Structures are given as C-alpha cells and as structure tokens.
Coordinates of C-alpha atoms in Angstrom, one line a residue:
Chain A
M1 CA -27.5 79.2 12.9
L2 CA -24.8 80.2 15.4
V3 CA -21.2 80.0 14.0
K4 CA -19.3 77.0 15.4
R5 CA -16.1 78.5 16.7
V6 CA -16.8 81.1 19.4
C7 CA -14.1 82.7 21.6
I8 CA -15.1 84.6 24.8
V9 CA -12.4 86.9 26.2
G10 CA -12.7 87.7 29.9
V11 CA -14.5 85.0 31.9
G12 CA -15.9 87.0 34.8
L13 CA -19.5 87.4 35.8
M14 CA -20.6 88.4 32.4
G15 CA -18.3 86.4 30.1
G16 CA -18.6 83.4 32.4
S17 CA -22.4 83.6 32.4
M18 CA -22.4 83.9 28.6
A19 CA -20.3 80.8 28.3
L20 CA -22.5 78.9 30.7
A21 CA -25.7 80.1 29.0
L22 CA -24.4 79.1 25.5
R23 CA -23.4 75.7 26.7
L24 CA -26.7 75.2 28.4
A25 CA -28.5 76.3 25.2
Q26 CA -26.4 73.9 23.1
R27 CA -27.2 71.0 25.4
T28 CA -31.0 71.7 25.6
T29 CA -31.6 72.7 21.9
V30 CA -32.9 69.9 19.6
P31 CA -31.1 69.2 17.4
R32 CA -27.9 70.2 19.3
F33 CA -25.8 72.7 17.4
P34 CA -22.1 72.4 17.1
L35 CA -20.2 74.8 19.5
H36 CA -16.4 74.9 19.8
L37 CA -15.9 77.3 22.7
T38 CA -12.6 78.9 23.6
L39 CA -12.2 80.9 26.8
V40 CA -9.5 83.4 27.4
D41 CA -8.7 84.7 30.9
R42 CA -5.5 85.8 32.5
D43 CA -6.4 84.5 35.9
P44 CA -5.1 80.9 36.5
K45 CA -7.8 80.2 39.0
T46 CA -10.5 81.1 36.6
R47 CA -8.9 79.0 33.8
E48 CA -8.9 76.1 36.2
A49 CA -12.5 76.6 37.1
V50 CA -13.7 76.7 33.5
K51 CA -11.6 73.9 32.0
N52 CA -14.6 71.5 31.7
L53 CA -16.8 74.2 30.2
A54 CA -14.6 75.0 27.2
N55 CA -12.9 73.1 24.3
V56 CA -9.9 75.4 24.7
V57 CA -8.8 77.5 27.7
T58 CA -5.9 79.9 27.4
A59 CA -4.3 83.0 28.9
D60 CA -3.1 84.1 25.5
F61 CA -5.4 86.4 23.6
A62 CA -3.7 85.8 20.2
E63 CA -3.9 82.0 20.7
G64 CA -7.5 82.2 21.8
V65 CA -8.8 84.3 18.9
A66 CA -6.6 82.8 16.2
E67 CA -9.3 80.5 14.7
A68 CA -12.5 82.0 16.1
E69 CA -15.3 82.8 13.8
L70 CA -16.9 85.0 16.4
V71 CA -15.0 86.8 19.2
I72 CA -17.0 88.0 22.2
L73 CA -15.1 90.6 24.3
A74 CA -16.3 90.5 27.9
T75 CA -13.7 92.6 29.7
P76 CA -13.8 96.1 31.2
V77 CA -14.6 98.7 28.5
R78 CA -11.1 100.2 28.1
T79 CA -9.7 96.7 27.7
V80 CA -12.3 96.0 25.0
V81 CA -11.1 99.1 23.1
H82 CA -7.5 97.9 23.5
L83 CA -8.3 94.3 22.4
L84 CA -10.1 95.5 19.3
G85 CA -6.8 97.1 18.2
E86 CA -4.9 93.9 19.0
L87 CA -7.5 91.9 17.0
A88 CA -7.0 94.0 13.9
R89 CA -3.3 93.2 14.1
I90 CA -3.7 89.5 14.9
R91 CA -6.4 88.7 12.4
P92 CA -5.7 91.0 9.4
F93 CA -8.3 89.1 7.3
G94 CA -11.0 89.8 9.8
C95 CA -13.6 87.9 11.8
M96 CA -16.9 88.6 13.5
V97 CA -16.6 90.4 16.8
M98 CA -19.1 91.5 19.5
D99 CA -18.6 92.9 23.0
I100 CA -20.7 93.1 26.1
G101 CA -19.1 96.2 27.7
S102 CA -21.1 98.6 29.9
S103 CA -20.6 101.8 27.9
K104 CA -20.9 101.8 24.1
A105 CA -19.6 105.0 22.5
A106 CA -15.9 104.4 23.0
I107 CA -16.3 100.8 21.7
E108 CA -18.4 102.0 18.7
N109 CA -15.6 104.3 17.8
A110 CA -13.0 101.5 18.1
M111 CA -15.1 99.2 16.0
N112 CA -15.5 101.9 13.4
H113 CA -11.7 101.9 13.1
L114 CA -11.5 98.1 12.5
P115 CA -10.3 97.1 8.9
A116 CA -13.3 96.6 6.6
T117 CA -12.6 92.8 6.7
F118 CA -14.2 92.8 10.2
Q119 CA -17.9 92.5 11.1
A120 CA -18.7 94.0 14.5
I121 CA -21.6 94.9 16.8
G122 CA -21.8 96.3 20.3
G123 CA -23.8 94.5 23.0
H124 CA -24.8 95.2 26.6
P125 CA -26.9 92.8 28.6
M126 CA -28.8 94.8 31.3
C127 CA -28.2 92.5 34.2
G128 CA -25.4 92.3 36.8
R129 CA -24.5 91.7 40.3
E130 CA -22.4 93.4 43.0
T131 CA -20.2 90.3 43.0
A132 CA -17.7 89.9 40.2
G133 CA -15.9 86.9 38.8
F134 CA -16.7 83.5 37.3
S135 CA -17.7 82.2 40.8
A136 CA -20.8 84.5 40.6
A137 CA -21.6 83.5 37.0
T138 CA -24.9 81.7 36.3
P139 CA -26.4 80.4 33.0
D140 CA -29.7 82.2 33.7
L141 CA -28.2 85.7 34.3
F142 CA -29.6 87.0 31.0
R143 CA -33.0 85.3 31.1
K144 CA -35.8 87.8 30.5
Q145 CA -33.4 90.7 30.8
T146 CA -33.0 93.4 28.2
F147 CA -30.0 93.0 25.9
V148 CA -29.1 96.2 24.0
L149 CA -27.4 95.9 20.6
C150 CA -25.6 99.0 19.1
R151 CA -24.8 99.1 15.4
N152 CA -21.7 100.7 14.0
A153 CA -19.9 101.2 10.7
R154 CA -18.7 97.5 10.8
T155 CA -22.1 96.1 11.4
T156 CA -23.3 93.7 8.7
P157 CA -26.5 91.6 8.5
A158 CA -24.4 88.6 9.3
I159 CA -22.9 89.8 12.6
E160 CA -26.3 91.3 13.5
E161 CA -27.9 87.9 12.9
Q162 CA -25.3 86.2 15.1
A163 CA -26.0 88.7 17.8
H164 CA -29.7 88.1 17.6
R165 CA -29.1 84.4 17.7
I166 CA -27.0 84.8 20.9
V167 CA -29.6 87.0 22.6
N168 CA -32.2 84.4 21.7
L169 CA -30.1 81.5 22.9
I170 CA -29.4 83.0 26.3
G171 CA -33.1 83.9 26.8
A172 CA -32.7 87.7 26.8
N173 CA -34.9 90.4 25.2
L174 CA -33.4 92.3 22.3
L175 CA -33.4 96.2 22.2
L176 CA -31.6 98.1 19.4
L177 CA -30.3 101.5 20.4
P178 CA -27.8 104.0 19.1
A179 CA -24.6 103.9 21.2
E180 CA -25.0 107.5 22.3
L181 CA -28.6 107.1 23.5
H182 CA -27.6 103.8 25.2
D183 CA -24.8 105.7 27.1
N184 CA -27.2 108.4 28.2
I185 CA -29.7 105.9 29.5
V186 CA -27.3 103.7 31.3
A187 CA -25.8 106.9 33.0
V188 CA -29.3 107.4 34.4
V189 CA -30.3 103.8 35.3
S190 CA -26.9 102.2 36.0
H191 CA -23.9 104.5 36.4
L192 CA -25.6 107.2 38.6
P193 CA -27.2 104.4 40.8
Y194 CA -23.7 103.1 41.4
V195 CA -22.4 106.5 42.3
V196 CA -25.4 107.1 44.6
A197 CA -25.0 103.8 46.3
A198 CA -21.3 104.2 46.7
A199 CA -21.5 107.6 48.3
L200 CA -24.2 106.3 50.7
M201 CA -22.0 103.4 51.7
R202 CA -19.0 105.7 52.3
N203 CA -21.2 108.1 54.3
A204 CA -22.2 105.2 56.7
A205 CA -18.8 103.7 56.9
T206 CA -17.2 106.9 57.9
M207 CA -19.7 107.5 60.8
G208 CA -17.5 105.1 62.7
D209 CA -20.1 104.1 65.3
E210 CA -20.4 100.5 66.2
H211 CA -24.2 100.7 66.2
V212 CA -24.6 101.8 62.6
W213 CA -24.7 98.3 61.1
L214 CA -26.9 97.0 63.9
V215 CA -29.5 99.7 63.2
S216 CA -29.2 99.4 59.4
S217 CA -32.0 97.4 57.8
T218 CA -33.3 96.3 54.4
G219 CA -33.6 99.9 53.2
F220 CA -29.9 100.6 53.6
R221 CA -29.0 97.2 52.3
D222 CA -30.9 97.5 49.1
T223 CA -30.0 101.2 48.5
S224 CA -26.2 100.5 49.0
R225 CA -26.0 97.1 47.4
I226 CA -24.3 98.0 44.1
S227 CA -21.5 99.9 45.9
G228 CA -19.9 96.4 46.0
T229 CA -19.3 96.6 42.2
D230 CA -15.8 95.8 40.9
P231 CA -13.6 98.9 40.9
T232 CA -11.8 98.3 37.7
M233 CA -15.0 97.8 35.7
M234 CA -16.5 100.9 37.3
L235 CA -13.3 103.0 36.6
D236 CA -13.6 102.2 32.9
I237 CA -17.3 103.0 32.9
L238 CA -17.0 106.3 34.6
L239 CA -14.1 107.4 32.3
T240 CA -15.6 106.1 29.0
N241 CA -19.0 107.6 29.8
K242 CA -17.7 110.7 31.4
T243 CA -19.9 113.3 29.8
A244 CA -23.2 111.6 30.4
V245 CA -22.2 110.6 34.0
L246 CA -21.2 114.2 34.9
D247 CA -24.4 115.5 33.4
Q248 CA -26.5 113.2 35.4
L249 CA -24.5 113.9 38.6
A250 CA -25.0 117.6 38.1
H251 CA -28.7 117.2 37.6
Y252 CA -28.9 114.8 40.6
Q253 CA -27.1 117.2 42.9
A254 CA -29.2 120.1 41.9
D255 CA -32.3 118.2 42.9
L256 CA -30.7 117.2 46.2
S257 CA -29.9 120.9 46.8
A258 CA -33.6 121.8 46.2
L259 CA -34.6 119.2 48.8
Q260 CA -32.0 120.5 51.2
K261 CA -33.5 124.0 50.9
F262 CA -37.0 122.8 51.6
I263 CA -35.8 121.1 54.8
E264 CA -33.7 124.0 55.9
T265 CA -36.5 126.5 55.5
E266 CA -39.1 124.0 56.7
D267 CA -41.1 124.7 53.6
E268 CA -43.8 122.1 54.2
V269 CA -45.7 122.8 50.9
G270 CA -42.6 122.4 48.8
L271 CA -41.4 119.4 50.7
R272 CA -44.7 117.6 50.5
Q273 CA -44.9 118.2 46.8
W274 CA -41.3 116.9 46.3
L275 CA -42.1 113.8 48.3
T276 CA -45.5 113.2 46.7
E277 CA -44.2 113.6 43.2
T278 CA -41.4 111.1 44.0
Q279 CA -43.7 108.5 45.3
K280 CA -45.9 108.9 42.2
Q281 CA -42.8 108.5 39.9
Y282 CA -41.9 105.3 41.8
L283 CA -45.4 103.8 41.4
E284 CA -45.4 104.7 37.7
Y285 CA -42.0 103.0 37.3
R286 CA -43.2 99.9 39.0
R287 CA -46.3 99.8 36.8
N288 CA -44.0 100.0 33.7
K289 CA -41.7 97.2 34.9
R290 CA -44.6 94.7 35.4
Chain B
M1 CA -46.2 89.6 81.9
L2 CA -47.7 91.9 79.3
V3 CA -50.5 94.2 80.5
K4 CA -53.9 93.1 79.3
R5 CA -55.5 96.3 77.9
V6 CA -53.4 97.5 74.9
C7 CA -54.4 100.2 72.5
I8 CA -52.5 100.7 69.2
V9 CA -53.1 104.1 67.5
G10 CA -52.5 104.1 63.8
V11 CA -53.0 100.8 62.1
G12 CA -50.7 101.2 59.1
L13 CA -47.7 99.0 58.1
M14 CA -46.1 99.3 61.5
G15 CA -49.1 99.5 63.9
G16 CA -50.9 96.8 61.9
S17 CA -47.8 94.5 61.9
M18 CA -47.5 95.1 65.7
A19 CA -51.2 94.2 66.2
L20 CA -50.8 91.0 64.1
A21 CA -47.6 90.1 65.8
L22 CA -49.0 90.5 69.3
R23 CA -52.1 88.5 68.4
L24 CA -50.0 85.8 66.9
A25 CA -47.8 85.7 70.0
Q26 CA -50.8 85.5 72.2
R27 CA -52.2 82.5 70.2
T28 CA -48.9 80.6 70.1
T29 CA -47.7 81.3 73.7
V30 CA -48.4 78.5 76.2
P31 CA -50.2 79.4 78.4
R32 CA -52.0 82.0 76.4
F33 CA -51.8 85.5 78.0
P34 CA -54.9 87.7 78.1
L35 CA -54.9 90.5 75.5
H36 CA -57.6 93.0 75.1
L37 CA -56.6 94.9 72.0
T38 CA -58.1 98.2 70.9
L39 CA -57.1 99.6 67.5
V40 CA -57.6 103.3 66.6
D41 CA -57.5 104.4 63.0
R42 CA -59.2 107.3 61.2
D43 CA -59.5 105.4 57.9
P44 CA -62.9 103.5 57.6
K45 CA -61.4 100.9 55.2
T46 CA -58.6 100.1 57.7
R47 CA -61.1 99.8 60.5
E48 CA -63.2 97.4 58.4
A49 CA -60.1 95.3 57.6
V50 CA -59.0 94.9 61.2
K51 CA -62.4 94.3 62.9
N52 CA -61.7 90.7 63.5
L53 CA -58.2 91.4 64.8
A54 CA -59.2 93.7 67.7
N55 CA -61.6 93.6 70.6
V56 CA -62.5 97.2 69.9
V57 CA -62.0 99.2 66.7
T58 CA -62.6 102.9 66.7
A59 CA -61.8 106.2 64.9
D60 CA -61.9 108.1 68.2
F61 CA -58.6 108.6 70.0
A62 CA -60.2 109.5 73.3
E63 CA -62.5 106.5 73.2
G64 CA -59.7 104.1 72.2
V65 CA -57.2 105.1 74.9
A66 CA -59.8 105.7 77.7
E67 CA -59.2 102.3 79.4
A68 CA -55.9 101.3 78.0
E69 CA -53.1 100.2 80.4
L70 CA -50.6 100.6 77.6
V71 CA -51.0 102.9 74.6
I72 CA -48.7 102.3 71.6
L73 CA -48.6 105.3 69.2
A74 CA -47.8 104.1 65.6
T75 CA -48.5 107.3 63.6
P76 CA -46.2 109.7 61.8
V77 CA -43.8 111.4 64.2
R78 CA -45.5 114.8 64.5
T79 CA -48.8 113.1 65.1
V80 CA -47.2 111.1 67.9
V81 CA -46.0 114.4 69.5
H82 CA -49.5 115.9 69.1
L83 CA -51.2 112.7 70.5
L84 CA -48.9 112.7 73.6
G85 CA -50.4 116.2 74.4
E86 CA -53.9 114.9 73.9
L87 CA -53.2 111.9 76.1
A88 CA -52.1 114.1 79.0
R89 CA -55.5 115.8 78.7
I90 CA -57.6 112.7 78.3
R91 CA -55.9 110.6 80.9
P92 CA -54.9 113.0 83.7
F93 CA -54.2 110.1 86.1
G94 CA -51.7 108.6 83.6
C95 CA -51.1 105.3 81.8
M96 CA -48.2 103.6 80.1
V97 CA -47.2 104.8 76.7
M98 CA -44.8 103.8 74.0
D99 CA -44.3 104.9 70.4
I100 CA -42.8 103.4 67.3
G101 CA -42.0 106.6 65.4
S102 CA -39.0 106.9 63.1
S103 CA -37.2 109.8 64.8
K104 CA -36.9 110.0 68.6
A105 CA -35.6 113.3 69.9
A106 CA -38.9 115.3 69.3
I107 CA -40.9 112.4 70.9
E108 CA -38.5 112.2 73.8
N109 CA -39.0 115.9 74.4
A110 CA -42.8 115.4 74.3
M111 CA -42.6 112.4 76.7
N112 CA -40.5 114.5 79.1
H113 CA -43.4 117.0 79.2
L114 CA -46.0 114.4 80.2
P115 CA -47.3 114.7 83.7
A116 CA -45.4 112.5 86.2
T117 CA -48.4 110.2 86.4
F118 CA -47.3 108.8 83.0
Q119 CA -44.7 106.1 82.3
A120 CA -43.3 106.4 78.8
I121 CA -40.6 105.0 76.5
G122 CA -39.6 105.6 72.9
G123 CA -39.3 102.7 70.5
H124 CA -38.3 102.2 66.8
P125 CA -38.3 98.9 65.1
M126 CA -35.7 98.9 62.3
C127 CA -37.7 97.4 59.5
G128 CA -40.0 98.8 57.0
R129 CA -41.3 98.6 53.4
E130 CA -41.8 101.0 50.6
T131 CA -45.5 100.1 50.7
A132 CA -47.6 101.6 53.5
G133 CA -50.9 100.8 55.1
F134 CA -52.4 97.8 56.9
S135 CA -52.6 95.8 53.6
A136 CA -48.8 95.6 53.7
A137 CA -48.7 94.6 57.4
T138 CA -47.4 91.2 58.4
P139 CA -46.9 89.5 61.8
D140 CA -43.3 88.6 61.1
L141 CA -42.2 92.1 60.0
F142 CA -40.1 92.6 63.2
R143 CA -38.7 89.1 63.5
K144 CA -34.9 89.1 64.0
Q145 CA -34.8 92.9 63.3
T146 CA -33.2 95.4 65.6
F147 CA -35.8 97.2 67.8
V148 CA -34.4 100.4 69.4
L149 CA -35.7 101.6 72.7
C150 CA -34.9 105.2 73.9
R151 CA -35.4 106.1 77.6
N152 CA -36.6 109.5 78.7
A153 CA -37.5 111.3 81.9
R154 CA -40.8 109.4 82.2
T155 CA -39.2 106.0 81.7
T156 CA -39.8 103.7 84.7
P157 CA -38.7 100.0 85.2
A158 CA -42.4 99.1 84.7
I159 CA -42.7 100.6 81.2
E160 CA -39.3 99.5 80.2
E161 CA -40.2 95.9 81.2
Q162 CA -43.4 96.2 79.1
A163 CA -41.4 97.4 76.1
H164 CA -38.9 94.5 76.6
R165 CA -41.8 92.1 76.8
I166 CA -43.2 93.4 73.5
V167 CA -39.9 93.3 71.7
N168 CA -39.5 89.7 72.9
L169 CA -43.1 88.7 71.9
I170 CA -42.7 90.1 68.3
G171 CA -39.4 88.3 67.9
A172 CA -37.2 91.4 67.6
N173 CA -33.7 92.1 68.9
L174 CA -33.5 94.8 71.6
L175 CA -31.0 97.7 71.4
L176 CA -31.0 100.6 73.9
L177 CA -29.8 103.9 72.5
P178 CA -30.0 107.6 73.6
A179 CA -32.5 109.4 71.4
E180 CA -29.9 111.8 69.9
L181 CA -27.6 109.0 68.9
H182 CA -30.5 107.0 67.5
D183 CA -31.5 110.1 65.4
N184 CA -27.9 110.5 64.1
I185 CA -27.7 106.9 63.1
V186 CA -31.0 106.7 61.4
A187 CA -30.1 109.8 59.5
V188 CA -27.2 107.8 58.1
V189 CA -28.8 104.4 57.5
S190 CA -32.5 105.3 56.9
H191 CA -33.2 108.9 56.1
L192 CA -30.3 109.7 53.8
P193 CA -30.9 106.4 51.9
Y194 CA -34.5 107.6 51.3
V195 CA -33.3 110.9 50.0
V196 CA -30.7 109.3 47.8
A197 CA -33.2 106.8 46.4
A198 CA -35.8 109.5 45.9
A199 CA -33.5 111.9 43.9
L200 CA -32.4 108.9 41.8
M201 CA -36.0 108.0 40.9
R202 CA -36.7 111.7 40.1
N203 CA -33.6 111.8 37.9
A204 CA -34.7 108.8 35.9
A205 CA -38.3 109.9 35.7
T206 CA -37.5 113.3 34.3
M207 CA -35.3 111.9 31.5
G208 CA -38.5 111.3 29.7
D209 CA -37.3 108.6 27.3
E210 CA -39.5 105.6 26.7
H211 CA -36.5 103.2 26.8
V212 CA -35.4 104.2 30.3
W213 CA -37.5 101.6 32.1
L214 CA -36.7 98.9 29.5
V215 CA -33.0 99.3 30.1
S216 CA -33.2 99.6 33.9
S217 CA -32.5 96.5 35.8
T218 CA -32.1 95.1 39.3
G219 CA -29.4 97.7 40.2
F220 CA -31.8 100.6 39.6
R221 CA -34.7 98.7 41.1
D222 CA -32.9 98.1 44.4
T223 CA -31.2 101.4 44.7
S224 CA -34.5 103.3 44.1
R225 CA -36.9 101.0 46.0
I226 CA -37.5 103.1 49.1
S227 CA -38.4 106.2 47.0
G228 CA -41.9 104.7 47.2
T229 CA -42.1 105.5 51.0
D230 CA -45.2 107.3 52.3
P231 CA -44.8 111.1 51.8
T232 CA -46.5 112.0 55.1
M233 CA -44.3 109.7 57.1
M234 CA -41.2 111.0 55.3
L235 CA -42.2 114.7 55.7
D236 CA -42.4 114.2 59.5
I237 CA -39.1 112.4 59.6
L238 CA -37.2 115.0 57.6
L239 CA -38.6 117.9 59.6
T240 CA -38.2 116.3 63.1
N241 CA -34.7 115.0 62.3
K242 CA -33.8 118.1 60.4
T243 CA -30.3 118.8 61.8
A244 CA -29.0 115.3 61.5
V245 CA -30.5 114.9 58.0
L246 CA -29.0 118.2 56.7
D247 CA -25.6 117.2 58.2
Q248 CA -25.6 113.9 56.4
L249 CA -26.8 115.5 53.2
A250 CA -23.9 118.0 53.3
H251 CA -21.4 115.3 54.0
Y252 CA -22.8 113.1 51.2
Q253 CA -22.8 115.9 48.6
A254 CA -19.2 116.8 49.5
D255 CA -18.2 113.2 48.8
L256 CA -20.1 113.3 45.5
S257 CA -18.3 116.5 44.5
A258 CA -14.9 114.8 45.2
L259 CA -15.9 112.0 42.9
Q260 CA -17.1 114.5 40.3
K261 CA -13.7 116.1 40.4
F262 CA -11.9 112.8 39.9
I263 CA -14.0 112.1 36.8
E264 CA -13.7 115.6 35.4
T265 CA -10.0 115.7 35.6
E266 CA -9.6 112.0 34.7
D267 CA -7.6 111.5 37.9
E268 CA -7.3 107.7 37.6
V269 CA -5.3 107.3 40.8
G270 CA -7.8 109.2 42.9
L271 CA -10.8 107.6 41.2
R272 CA -9.4 104.1 41.6
Q273 CA -8.7 104.7 45.3
W274 CA -12.3 106.1 45.8
L275 CA -13.8 103.0 44.1
T276 CA -11.6 100.5 45.9
E277 CA -12.2 102.0 49.3
T278 CA -15.9 101.9 48.7
Q279 CA -15.9 98.3 47.7
K280 CA -13.9 97.4 50.8
Q281 CA -16.4 99.3 53.0
Y282 CA -19.3 97.4 51.3
L283 CA -17.6 94.0 52.0
E284 CA -16.9 95.1 55.6
Y285 CA -20.6 96.0 56.0
R286 CA -21.7 92.7 54.6
R287 CA -19.4 90.8 56.9
N288 CA -20.8 92.7 59.9
K289 CA -24.4 92.0 58.9
R290 CA -23.9 88.2 58.7

C-alpha cells in the first residue's frame, strides 16, 4: 500500500511525469487507493499548470513537506542535497524521503547524515528527454524503463517497500545498485553521452557555414540530440559525479587519439580493426537491449 | 527526360534504395517513362534478392556497364575511384556517369581524369542508416532529404540535367556544392558524428559490467546509433576525407579538454557558460531544421 500523503518537490520533466504517473495509477487501479498529492515548485507558471493535478500546490518547501508521509525530491542533484538538510530542520521527527536525482553518491552521503528519525532511499529512473519542464512531462515516461534504487544508512524495509510500490505503480523495472556503481555506470551511459553530444553540437555550430544544417541529416540529429539537456541539471550532474565523468572522458579521449593516429598514418589494418570491433559492439548492445 | 538505360553498381542500402526509388517513380509517373535497369553486385544473395527489380542483374562490372547510357556508382568511395578508371578502359567512347559516394574530393579528382568523351557529376544523398545492405533499402529513403551535387571538369549540362532529373524522381532536395566544401561540411555533420558515436559505444562496451545495458536508455541509444555503420564504407570515408576529419577531430578534442578543465577545477561560471551556450546552439539548430 502506498502512503496517502505524498509531496513531490520540483515539478519538471521528472517530478511532473511522476505526479502524472501516480495520478494515472490511482485512477486506473481497482480499488482506487487514496492519494493526497502536494506539489512544490518555485515557478508560478508551473504551479498554474499543475493546479488540477494536485491537492495542494505551493512555492514553499516548508509548507509543502509539513504533513507529507513521503517526500519525493525531483530537483537538480545539488538542490536535493540542500533540501535534505532543510528537511531535517523542518521535520525533526522525521518522515520518509526518496529522490530521483541523476547522480547518487552525493545524495547517499546527505541521506546518511539525516537524523535517525528519517527513512530514506535514493532513486533514479533511467529515462529522460532533451526538453525539460512540466510541459514535456508525460505519465508514461517511466513505463518499461529501468528504475535504479540505491540503499543508504537510512534505508528501512518500510521506505524500500514504498519505493518498490512507486516503481511498480509507474510501470518501471526495478534495479537495486550501490550508489557508487550507479554513478560509474551513468557516467558511461548517460553523462559521457551528454558531453559527447554537446561537443559535437558545438563543433557544428562554430563552423558558421549556412549549408551545415541543410546537409545535416538523421545521423547528426540523433547523435547531437541530448545536447539540448537543461544546463542547471547537467551542471549539478557533472560536479557531483566529477570523478567518474573525468575518468570516462580520459578513457574516451585516449580512444579517439588512437583512432586519430590510425587515420593520420593511414594504418588500414588498425583502422579496419577499430571499425569492425565497434560495429560488433554495437550489434551486441542491440541484441542485449531487445 | 531520364535516359533509358541506367546501370547501378553496388546494390546496398544506397544503390538499392536508388533502384527501388527509380522503379517506383517509373510506375507512378504518368505517362510512364521507359527504364531499362541493370544492377551490378558481387554478392550472390543480393543478386537473387533484386532479380525482379532489374532488367539485367550481373556480378560483372564490364557486362553491366557495357550498354548503359548512365552509370550510377553506389559503392564505397575508393571502389568508386577504382571503377571510374575501369570505366574509362571498358567504354573508351564514353558515357554518362554519376556516383553517390560519401566523400567527394577524391571522386572529383578521378572524374577530372576521365577521357573527355565522358560526362560526369558527383552526388551525395544526405540520408543513411546504421544498417547496410539491400535488405535495409527502401524507395523513400531520399524523400525530402538533401541531395548534394558536385560539379567537376567533366560535368556537362546534359549530365547535370540527368542528375537533377534523378534527384527530382526520388523526391530529394537538390543542393549544389563544390566538392571541397561538401567534404568539410560532411566531416562536421556526418564523419565526426560517426567517430563520436563509435568511441562512445567502445567506451561502454569495455566497461564490462552486466548492468551497463540495463541502465542505458534512449540517450545512449540515440547518441551511439551510427556506431553500427558498415566498417568498409567508413574506412573509405575516413581515408578519402582524412584532412577534414582530422581537423574536426582536433577541434572537437580541444573543446572536450576545455570542458574537462572546467569540471576538474570546479569552475562553475565557465561550466555553466559552456552548458548554456551548447543548449542555445541545439535550440538554434532545431529551429533551422524545421
């Protein structure tokens, strides 16, 4: 059973989709379960857009979380860390708290420092879009997508059960991972892809020839797509997952340099091997994703 | 009016889609125009697959082009260059020839060296897929896509008119560019994106953790997609467009290094500017593509 009083803080793409998905689940589950939903967002336009979705809509964090049984933090990572400190102050007798931030070690650390009256778990749904904000939110964003949960010192069976319940209600697939492993993996499959796409977009934009966009096709479009990601969210990710991101960047650039060398020296044997290996890895990945 | 006797050499994704698109155009144009289509491919399975599409199917280049009025070369770039030399030998009294290879300067050079009895033009449809071969071919591959034509010393009004005719019949949008500018632009919007996607795929594949593919989502999928591109085609592209590709790679890596520095030193101002600029460039690009 999901607790009744849920408060989602940050009603952007992720928090908004979570709110929509929980409401949809509530309305389509027989028998309906009670859900008193509070949404907290500092943007007046967002608050206006979600006024029919929630029981309470507010700009004030303290007001929003005051009576919540479960608080879901859906802001950029460093704001999650900050709000966990606030929460300890506002709710000294504790509550259940979960977050859906994009890197987990910094949040795990903050959750470990919560008073023992709190029950907490880290979460990260592996889905996203290059467009941010509630206007891009959709109730089926999480459907059939992996949802990572990370335990910490404040994780109890009760908060873990609530998290499982949510993952189930929104149609996602649960995966339990330690925060550090999670952060290493997302550096590889999410943060490095952003960096790669971003540098590609910058490279094309700075060419400054009017024909560039005319000639660009689906390959460029897909490879550069996530360069549109929200800068504030990305800033927090790159700084809170600094070590793993820098490791992957170094590894990535070393591989690019190897390729560069093959092309420079016209080493056909080395180049063909690099290209053939890569295609094989792609095919292997596609097999694993089906 | 399109000439009647057309020979397409190399019936992969591009050549095969060209054959399908021309046949479809022939059958849906009123009045129907005459089209005697010869397809040349060295793969017996491909020849079997296209036997109902063509009037003549053969593995033999000399036989295929012997009576063609227009030869369309749709093989990897260095094979195009080689076949242009063969063509000069086989058809000393000349014919019309066009190619659809992915880099244009090396082909322009080879076309310039054709005997003056030949009429020639370079072509490059800006569309593609990460899956190669005739089985991936489709008659609408070129529809509404940019089709670049590059003139050379052997370009006459007659071959240029034939090329325009083809671009029109297959539903593409014509863009005339000098070969060198074409090659610089595709290094930016096509060849660098491949390299970027390939190194990303390699980075993930070498992490060697079973959870990597489970955690990966649409961002990784889209950013890495073109790493599946055919190695032989890519080898020819990277070697025949060496200078432009190396220039773009150097520029790209310098930008990555700048980002790396921002993260390392936790320079929030510099990092935020980098991220914000990038998102702006992405939004500008999307506006231009609509």
